[in-house]
């Protein structure tokens, strides 16, 4: 799963999406530019990129999907991730995966494993940043935009710590993913273990275990 990650600042988000060329100019739908956050936790606001007519909208969303029919956001903590192998079978995710897909920019994410009785964190990252496959929903009753990160089976590197990882989309997959006209088979075919050779793993300090700790110390080597 992906339960904590590092969210880039506005400049880094723009650099990530410049990889896609001029077509990927973002329109900011927020009063303030995004700042870097080194220990993003469930229910925090996070940046997402979605297609809005002919624009690419960069907007803050509640991390933890709140379906459009929900009366409150109490269950959103359990909706931070959507598994690729069950996403079409769950009521909350079935419509978003067909119609409401987004990209979630990140610098990396954390996973934990027990070592000598300690919950030891590891940081997975690339030098150029990442884009996670996401789904979103708008709840009109709560006036709330929310999202989930889709997870898939771990690749060889991630499997050293956990059997799941975020579904990471390469640049060439972005258009298909956020196009509401893409077929379900096409978008599900993009959800696979990351195949790039640029993913790295770093053992980091248990400083990150406390969600109140938000500084760059979170990603420093242990």
PDB file of C-alpha atoms in Angstrom:
ATOM      1  CA  UNK A   1       0.000   0.000   0.000  1.00  0.00           C
ATOM      2  CA  UNK A   2       0.965   3.649   0.064  1.00  0.00           C
ATOM      3  CA  UNK A   3       0.199   5.235   3.421  1.00  0.00           C
ATOM      4  CA  UNK A   4       2.690   8.120   3.460  1.00  0.00           C
ATOM      5  CA  UNK A   5       4.491   9.960   0.704  1.00  0.00           C
ATOM      6  CA  UNK A   6       6.423  13.105  -0.190  1.00  0.00           C
ATOM      7  CA  UNK A   7       4.501  15.783  -2.046  1.00  0.00           C
ATOM      8  CA  UNK A   8       6.438  18.258  -4.243  1.00  0.00           C
ATOM      9  CA  UNK A   9       6.229  22.020  -4.193  1.00  0.00           C
ATOM     10  CA  UNK A  10       4.746  24.046  -7.044  1.00  0.00           C
ATOM     11  CA  UNK A  11       8.039  24.418  -8.939  1.00  0.00           C
ATOM     12  CA  UNK A  12       8.770  20.688  -8.712  1.00  0.00           C
ATOM     13  CA  UNK A  13       5.257  19.805  -9.888  1.00  0.00           C
ATOM     14  CA  UNK A  14       5.735  22.020 -12.927  1.00  0.00           C
ATOM     15  CA  UNK A  15       9.123  20.406 -13.644  1.00  0.00           C
ATOM     16  CA  UNK A  16       7.584  16.940 -13.460  1.00  0.00           C
ATOM     17  CA  UNK A  17       4.889  17.838 -15.972  1.00  0.00           C
ATOM     18  CA  UNK A  18       7.278  19.656 -18.306  1.00  0.00           C
ATOM     19  CA  UNK A  19       8.501  16.154 -19.174  1.00  0.00           C
ATOM     20  CA  UNK A  20       5.300  15.781 -21.142  1.00  0.00           C
ATOM     21  CA  UNK A  21       6.022  18.848 -23.268  1.00  0.00           C
ATOM     22  CA  UNK A  22       4.015  22.064 -23.841  1.00  0.00           C
ATOM     23  CA  UNK A  23       0.723  20.141 -23.933  1.00  0.00           C
ATOM     24  CA  UNK A  24       1.079  19.602 -20.194  1.00  0.00           C
ATOM     25  CA  UNK A  25       0.726  23.216 -19.070  1.00  0.00           C
ATOM     26  CA  UNK A  26      -1.068  23.279 -15.741  1.00  0.00           C
ATOM     27  CA  UNK A  27      -3.767  25.692 -14.588  1.00  0.00           C
ATOM     28  CA  UNK A  28      -3.646  26.174 -10.823  1.00  0.00           C
ATOM     29  CA  UNK A  29      -7.065  25.976  -9.151  1.00  0.00           C
ATOM     30  CA  UNK A  30      -5.950  27.037  -5.697  1.00  0.00           C
ATOM     31  CA  UNK A  31      -5.505  30.302  -3.846  1.00  0.00           C
ATOM     32  CA  UNK A  32      -1.946  29.391  -2.869  1.00  0.00           C
ATOM     33  CA  UNK A  33       0.873  27.523  -4.654  1.00  0.00           C
ATOM     34  CA  UNK A  34       1.684  24.084  -3.321  1.00  0.00           C
ATOM     35  CA  UNK A  35       4.518  23.680  -0.838  1.00  0.00           C
ATOM     36  CA  UNK A  36       6.712  20.610  -0.354  1.00  0.00           C
ATOM     37  CA  UNK A  37       5.489  18.214   2.337  1.00  0.00           C
ATOM     38  CA  UNK A  38       7.770  15.403   3.448  1.00  0.00           C
ATOM     39  CA  UNK A  39       5.347  13.294   5.447  1.00  0.00           C
ATOM     40  CA  UNK A  40       1.928  13.411   3.811  1.00  0.00           C
ATOM     41  CA  UNK A  41      -0.600  11.315   5.728  1.00  0.00           C
ATOM     42  CA  UNK A  42      -4.136  10.064   5.031  1.00  0.00           C
ATOM     43  CA  UNK A  43      -6.837  12.779   4.913  1.00  0.00           C
ATOM     44  CA  UNK A  44      -4.247  15.501   4.184  1.00  0.00           C
ATOM     45  CA  UNK A  45      -4.860  17.744   1.155  1.00  0.00           C
ATOM     46  CA  UNK A  46      -2.664  16.711  -1.779  1.00  0.00           C
ATOM     47  CA  UNK A  47      -2.176  18.008  -5.338  1.00  0.00           C
ATOM     48  CA  UNK A  48      -3.886  16.200  -8.198  1.00  0.00           C
ATOM     49  CA  UNK A  49      -3.926  16.850 -11.935  1.00  0.00           C
ATOM     50  CA  UNK A  50      -7.149  16.185 -13.815  1.00  0.00           C
ATOM     51  CA  UNK A  51      -8.525  17.029 -17.219  1.00  0.00           C
ATOM     52  CA  UNK A  52     -11.157  19.751 -17.277  1.00  0.00           C
ATOM     53  CA  UNK A  53     -12.348  20.258 -20.857  1.00  0.00           C
ATOM     54  CA  UNK A  54      -9.214  21.520 -22.654  1.00  0.00           C
ATOM     55  CA  UNK A  55      -7.284  22.398 -19.498  1.00  0.00           C
ATOM     56  CA  UNK A  56      -5.078  20.447 -17.157  1.00  0.00           C
ATOM     57  CA  UNK A  57      -6.203  21.509 -13.720  1.00  0.00           C
ATOM     58  CA  UNK A  58      -3.872  21.294 -10.719  1.00  0.00           C
ATOM     59  CA  UNK A  59      -6.023  21.285  -7.607  1.00  0.00           C
ATOM     60  CA  UNK A  60      -5.887  20.268  -3.928  1.00  0.00           C
ATOM     61  CA  UNK A  61      -7.853  17.142  -2.997  1.00  0.00           C
ATOM     62  CA  UNK A  62      -8.608  15.358   0.264  1.00  0.00           C
ATOM     63  CA  UNK A  63      -6.510  12.162   0.360  1.00  0.00           C
ATOM     64  CA  UNK A  64      -9.061   9.433   0.973  1.00  0.00           C
ATOM     65  CA  UNK A  65     -11.904   9.068  -1.502  1.00  0.00           C
ATOM     66  CA  UNK A  66     -15.294  10.346  -0.403  1.00  0.00           C
ATOM     67  CA  UNK A  67     -17.859   9.009  -2.905  1.00  0.00           C
ATOM     68  CA  UNK A  68     -20.273  11.457  -4.462  1.00  0.00           C
ATOM     69  CA  UNK A  69     -23.138   9.763  -2.609  1.00  0.00           C
ATOM     70  CA  UNK A  70     -21.520   9.759   0.891  1.00  0.00           C
ATOM     71  CA  UNK A  71     -23.141  11.828   3.655  1.00  0.00           C
ATOM     72  CA  UNK A  72     -19.823  12.419   5.450  1.00  0.00           C
ATOM     73  CA  UNK A  73     -16.073  11.804   5.144  1.00  0.00           C
ATOM     74  CA  UNK A  74     -15.743   9.398   8.078  1.00  0.00           C
ATOM     75  CA  UNK A  75     -14.708   6.439   5.929  1.00  0.00           C
ATOM     76  CA  UNK A  76     -12.143   8.311   3.845  1.00  0.00           C
ATOM     77  CA  UNK A  77      -9.186   7.063   5.929  1.00  0.00           C
ATOM     78  CA  UNK A  78      -9.914   3.575   4.576  1.00  0.00           C
ATOM     79  CA  UNK A  79     -10.131   4.911   1.006  1.00  0.00           C
ATOM     80  CA  UNK A  80      -6.616   6.327   0.581  1.00  0.00           C
ATOM     81  CA  UNK A  81      -5.670   3.418  -1.693  1.00  0.00           C
ATOM     82  CA  UNK A  82      -7.580   1.475  -4.341  1.00  0.00           C
ATOM     83  CA  UNK A  83      -6.210  -1.935  -5.336  1.00  0.00           C
ATOM     84  CA  UNK A  84      -5.916  -2.470  -9.068  1.00  0.00           C
ATOM     85  CA  UNK A  85      -7.225  -6.036  -8.812  1.00  0.00           C
ATOM     86  CA  UNK A  86     -10.487  -5.097  -7.060  1.00  0.00           C
ATOM     87  CA  UNK A  87     -11.068  -1.516  -8.186  1.00  0.00           C
ATOM     88  CA  UNK A  88     -13.934  -2.377 -10.554  1.00  0.00           C
ATOM     89  CA  UNK A  89     -15.673  -4.483  -7.902  1.00  0.00           C
ATOM     90  CA  UNK A  90     -16.033  -1.863  -5.172  1.00  0.00           C
ATOM     91  CA  UNK A  91     -18.958   0.535  -5.346  1.00  0.00           C
ATOM     92  CA  UNK A  92     -16.901   3.558  -4.237  1.00  0.00           C
ATOM     93  CA  UNK A  93     -14.237   3.033  -6.920  1.00  0.00           C
ATOM     94  CA  UNK A  94     -16.167   1.558  -9.856  1.00  0.00           C
ATOM     95  CA  UNK A  95     -17.417   4.844 -11.320  1.00  0.00           C
ATOM     96  CA  UNK A  96     -14.228   6.883 -10.680  1.00  0.00           C
ATOM     97  CA  UNK A  97     -12.001   4.346 -12.457  1.00  0.00           C
ATOM     98  CA  UNK A  98     -14.277   4.612 -15.504  1.00  0.00           C
ATOM     99  CA  UNK A  99     -14.757   8.402 -15.536  1.00  0.00           C
ATOM    100  CA  UNK A 100     -12.770  10.331 -12.934  1.00  0.00           C
ATOM    101  CA  UNK A 101      -9.062   9.578 -13.182  1.00  0.00           C
ATOM    102  CA  UNK A 102      -6.210  11.857 -12.174  1.00  0.00           C
ATOM    103  CA  UNK A 103      -2.443  12.034 -11.868  1.00  0.00           C
ATOM    104  CA  UNK A 104      -0.900  12.548  -8.438  1.00  0.00           C
ATOM    105  CA  UNK A 105       2.587  14.113  -8.469  1.00  0.00           C
ATOM    106  CA  UNK A 106       5.036  12.845  -5.845  1.00  0.00           C
ATOM    107  CA  UNK A 107       8.740  12.781  -5.105  1.00  0.00           C
ATOM    108  CA  UNK A 108       8.601   9.387  -3.408  1.00  0.00           C
ATOM    109  CA  UNK A 109       6.799   7.241  -0.851  1.00  0.00           C
ATOM    110  CA  UNK A 110       7.484   5.327   2.352  1.00  0.00           C
ATOM    111  CA  UNK A 111       7.065   1.690   3.322  1.00  0.00           C
ATOM    112  CA  UNK A 112       7.877  -0.026   6.616  1.00  0.00           C
ATOM    113  CA  UNK A 113       9.063  -3.443   7.812  1.00  0.00           C
ATOM    114  CA  UNK A 114       9.895  -4.836  11.220  1.00  0.00           C
ATOM    115  CA  UNK A 115      13.645  -5.002  11.931  1.00  0.00           C
ATOM    116  CA  UNK A 116      14.882  -6.019  15.379  1.00  0.00           C
ATOM    117  CA  UNK A 117      11.511  -5.130  16.852  1.00  0.00           C
ATOM    118  CA  UNK A 118      11.531  -1.645  15.275  1.00  0.00           C
ATOM    119  CA  UNK A 119       9.152  -0.410  12.568  1.00  0.00           C
ATOM    120  CA  UNK A 120      11.857   0.629  10.122  1.00  0.00           C
ATOM    121  CA  UNK A 121      10.911   3.053   7.295  1.00  0.00           C
ATOM    122  CA  UNK A 122      12.270   2.996   3.746  1.00  0.00           C
ATOM    123  CA  UNK A 123      11.943   5.744   1.187  1.00  0.00           C
ATOM    124  CA  UNK A 124      11.362   4.908  -2.506  1.00  0.00           C
ATOM    125  CA  UNK A 125      12.033   7.687  -5.010  1.00  0.00           C
ATOM    126  CA  UNK A 126      13.442   8.798  -8.352  1.00  0.00           C
ATOM    127  CA  UNK A 127      15.522  11.888  -9.054  1.00  0.00           C
ATOM    128  CA  UNK A 128      12.916  13.305 -11.459  1.00  0.00           C
ATOM    129  CA  UNK A 129       9.780  12.703  -9.408  1.00  0.00           C
ATOM    130  CA  UNK A 130       6.849  10.358  -9.962  1.00  0.00           C
ATOM    131  CA  UNK A 131       3.237  10.420 -11.079  1.00  0.00           C
ATOM    132  CA  UNK A 132       0.892   8.032  -9.303  1.00  0.00           C
ATOM    133  CA  UNK A 133      -2.277   6.776 -10.950  1.00  0.00           C
ATOM    134  CA  UNK A 134      -5.230   8.202  -9.060  1.00  0.00           C
ATOM    135  CA  UNK A 135      -8.993   8.439  -9.073  1.00  0.00           C
ATOM    136  CA  UNK A 136     -11.098  11.301  -7.742  1.00  0.00           C
ATOM    137  CA  UNK A 137     -14.657  12.170  -6.803  1.00  0.00           C
ATOM    138  CA  UNK A 138     -16.593  15.353  -6.167  1.00  0.00           C
ATOM    139  CA  UNK A 139     -19.087  15.300  -3.314  1.00  0.00           C
ATOM    140  CA  UNK A 140     -21.490  18.172  -3.813  1.00  0.00           C
ATOM    141  CA  UNK A 141     -23.132  17.822  -0.414  1.00  0.00           C
ATOM    142  CA  UNK A 142     -19.787  18.278   1.341  1.00  0.00           C
ATOM    143  CA  UNK A 143     -18.260  20.511  -1.378  1.00  0.00           C
ATOM    144  CA  UNK A 144     -15.284  18.182  -1.258  1.00  0.00           C
ATOM    145  CA  UNK A 145     -12.865  17.009  -3.952  1.00  0.00           C
ATOM    146  CA  UNK A 146     -11.175  13.788  -2.835  1.00  0.00           C
ATOM    147  CA  UNK A 147      -8.915  11.119  -4.288  1.00  0.00           C
ATOM    148  CA  UNK A 148      -7.300   7.707  -3.888  1.00  0.00           C
ATOM    149  CA  UNK A 149      -3.909   6.408  -5.013  1.00  0.00           C
ATOM    150  CA  UNK A 150      -4.123   3.162  -6.966  1.00  0.00           C
ATOM    151  CA  UNK A 151      -1.786   0.383  -5.865  1.00  0.00           C
ATOM    152  CA  UNK A 152      -0.495  -2.616  -7.768  1.00  0.00           C
ATOM    153  CA  UNK A 153       1.852  -5.552  -7.176  1.00  0.00           C
ATOM    154  CA  UNK A 154       5.341  -4.538  -6.094  1.00  0.00           C
ATOM    155  CA  UNK A 155       8.284  -4.701  -8.490  1.00  0.00           C
ATOM    156  CA  UNK A 156      11.483  -6.452  -7.401  1.00  0.00           C
ATOM    157  CA  UNK A 157      12.885  -3.446  -5.536  1.00  0.00           C
ATOM    158  CA  UNK A 158       9.680  -2.525  -3.685  1.00  0.00           C
ATOM    159  CA  UNK A 159       9.015  -6.177  -2.840  1.00  0.00           C
ATOM    160  CA  UNK A 160      12.082  -6.143  -0.579  1.00  0.00           C
ATOM    161  CA  UNK A 161       9.918  -4.167   1.864  1.00  0.00           C
ATOM    162  CA  UNK A 162       6.243  -4.595   0.856  1.00  0.00           C
ATOM    163  CA  UNK A 163       4.185  -6.644  -1.588  1.00  0.00           C
ATOM    164  CA  UNK A 164       2.302  -3.619  -2.950  1.00  0.00           C
ATOM    165  CA  UNK A 165       3.377  -0.291  -4.441  1.00  0.00           C
ATOM    166  CA  UNK A 166       1.710   2.763  -5.994  1.00  0.00           C
ATOM    167  CA  UNK A 167       0.863   2.393  -9.672  1.00  0.00           C
ATOM    168  CA  UNK A 168       3.367   4.740 -11.324  1.00  0.00           C
ATOM    169  CA  UNK A 169       2.534   6.075 -14.781  1.00  0.00           C
ATOM    170  CA  UNK A 170       5.248   6.943 -17.331  1.00  0.00           C
ATOM    171  CA  UNK A 171       4.873  10.099 -19.401  1.00  0.00           C
ATOM    172  CA  UNK A 172       3.546   8.233 -22.422  1.00  0.00           C
ATOM    173  CA  UNK A 173       0.638   6.869 -20.359  1.00  0.00           C
ATOM    174  CA  UNK A 174      -0.605  10.178 -18.981  1.00  0.00           C
ATOM    175  CA  UNK A 175      -2.854  11.086 -21.907  1.00  0.00           C
ATOM    176  CA  UNK A 176      -4.667   7.757 -21.918  1.00  0.00           C
ATOM    177  CA  UNK A 177      -5.073   7.795 -18.154  1.00  0.00           C
ATOM    178  CA  UNK A 178      -6.740  11.179 -17.777  1.00  0.00           C
ATOM    179  CA  UNK A 179      -8.764  11.047 -21.006  1.00  0.00           C
ATOM    180  CA  UNK A 180     -12.360  10.297 -19.929  1.00  0.00           C
ATOM    181  CA  UNK A 181     -12.922   8.732 -23.336  1.00  0.00           C
ATOM    182  CA  UNK A 182     -10.317   5.987 -22.816  1.00  0.00           C
ATOM    183  CA  UNK A 183     -11.689   2.480 -22.548  1.00  0.00           C
ATOM    184  CA  UNK A 184     -11.659   0.659 -19.237  1.00  0.00           C
ATOM    185  CA  UNK A 185      -9.457  -2.066 -20.713  1.00  0.00           C
ATOM    186  CA  UNK A 186      -6.906   0.527 -21.835  1.00  0.00           C
ATOM    187  CA  UNK A 187      -6.661   2.246 -18.464  1.00  0.00           C
ATOM    188  CA  UNK A 188      -6.551  -0.998 -16.481  1.00  0.00           C
ATOM    189  CA  UNK A 189      -3.739  -2.134 -18.759  1.00  0.00           C
ATOM    190  CA  UNK A 190      -1.613   0.762 -17.492  1.00  0.00           C
ATOM    191  CA  UNK A 191      -1.723  -0.512 -13.902  1.00  0.00           C
ATOM    192  CA  UNK A 192       1.350  -2.657 -13.493  1.00  0.00           C
ATOM    193  CA  UNK A 193       4.511  -2.839 -11.361  1.00  0.00           C
ATOM    194  CA  UNK A 194       6.901  -0.005 -12.201  1.00  0.00           C
ATOM    195  CA  UNK A 195       9.378  -1.098 -14.855  1.00  0.00           C
ATOM    196  CA  UNK A 196      11.773   1.862 -14.856  1.00  0.00           C
ATOM    197  CA  UNK A 197      15.361   1.353 -13.724  1.00  0.00           C
ATOM    198  CA  UNK A 198      15.518   4.745 -12.007  1.00  0.00           C
ATOM    199  CA  UNK A 199      13.610   3.793  -8.844  1.00  0.00           C
ATOM    200  CA  UNK A 200      15.765   3.837  -5.716  1.00  0.00           C
ATOM    201  CA  UNK A 201      15.345   2.706  -2.125  1.00  0.00           C
ATOM    202  CA  UNK A 202      16.795   4.397   0.968  1.00  0.00           C
ATOM    203  CA  UNK A 203      16.663   3.389   4.625  1.00  0.00           C
ATOM    204  CA  UNK A 204      15.577   6.489   6.534  1.00  0.00           C
ATOM    205  CA  UNK A 205      15.243   7.498  10.161  1.00  0.00           C
ATOM    206  CA  UNK A 206      12.273   6.544  12.332  1.00  0.00           C
ATOM    207  CA  UNK A 207      11.789  10.321  12.585  1.00  0.00           C
ATOM    208  CA  UNK A 208       9.223   9.889   9.791  1.00  0.00           C
ATOM    209  CA  UNK A 209       7.171   7.482  11.917  1.00  0.00           C
ATOM    210  CA  UNK A 210       5.684  10.454  13.763  1.00  0.00           C
ATOM    211  CA  UNK A 211       3.248  12.126  11.404  1.00  0.00           C
ATOM    212  CA  UNK A 212       3.838  15.471  13.110  1.00  0.00           C
ATOM    213  CA  UNK A 213       7.411  15.490  11.757  1.00  0.00           C
ATOM    214  CA  UNK A 214       7.238  17.160   8.362  1.00  0.00           C
ATOM    215  CA  UNK A 215      10.716  18.459   7.499  1.00  0.00           C
ATOM    216  CA  UNK A 216      13.295  17.231   4.976  1.00  0.00           C
ATOM    217  CA  UNK A 217      14.858  15.210   7.803  1.00  0.00           C
ATOM    218  CA  UNK A 218      12.191  12.624   6.939  1.00  0.00           C
ATOM    219  CA  UNK A 219      14.045  11.544   3.795  1.00  0.00           C
ATOM    220  CA  UNK A 220      17.602  11.743   5.097  1.00  0.00           C
ATOM    221  CA  UNK A 221      19.498   8.419   5.194  1.00  0.00           C
ATOM    222  CA  UNK A 222      19.376   6.594   8.512  1.00  0.00           C
TER     223      UNK A 222
END
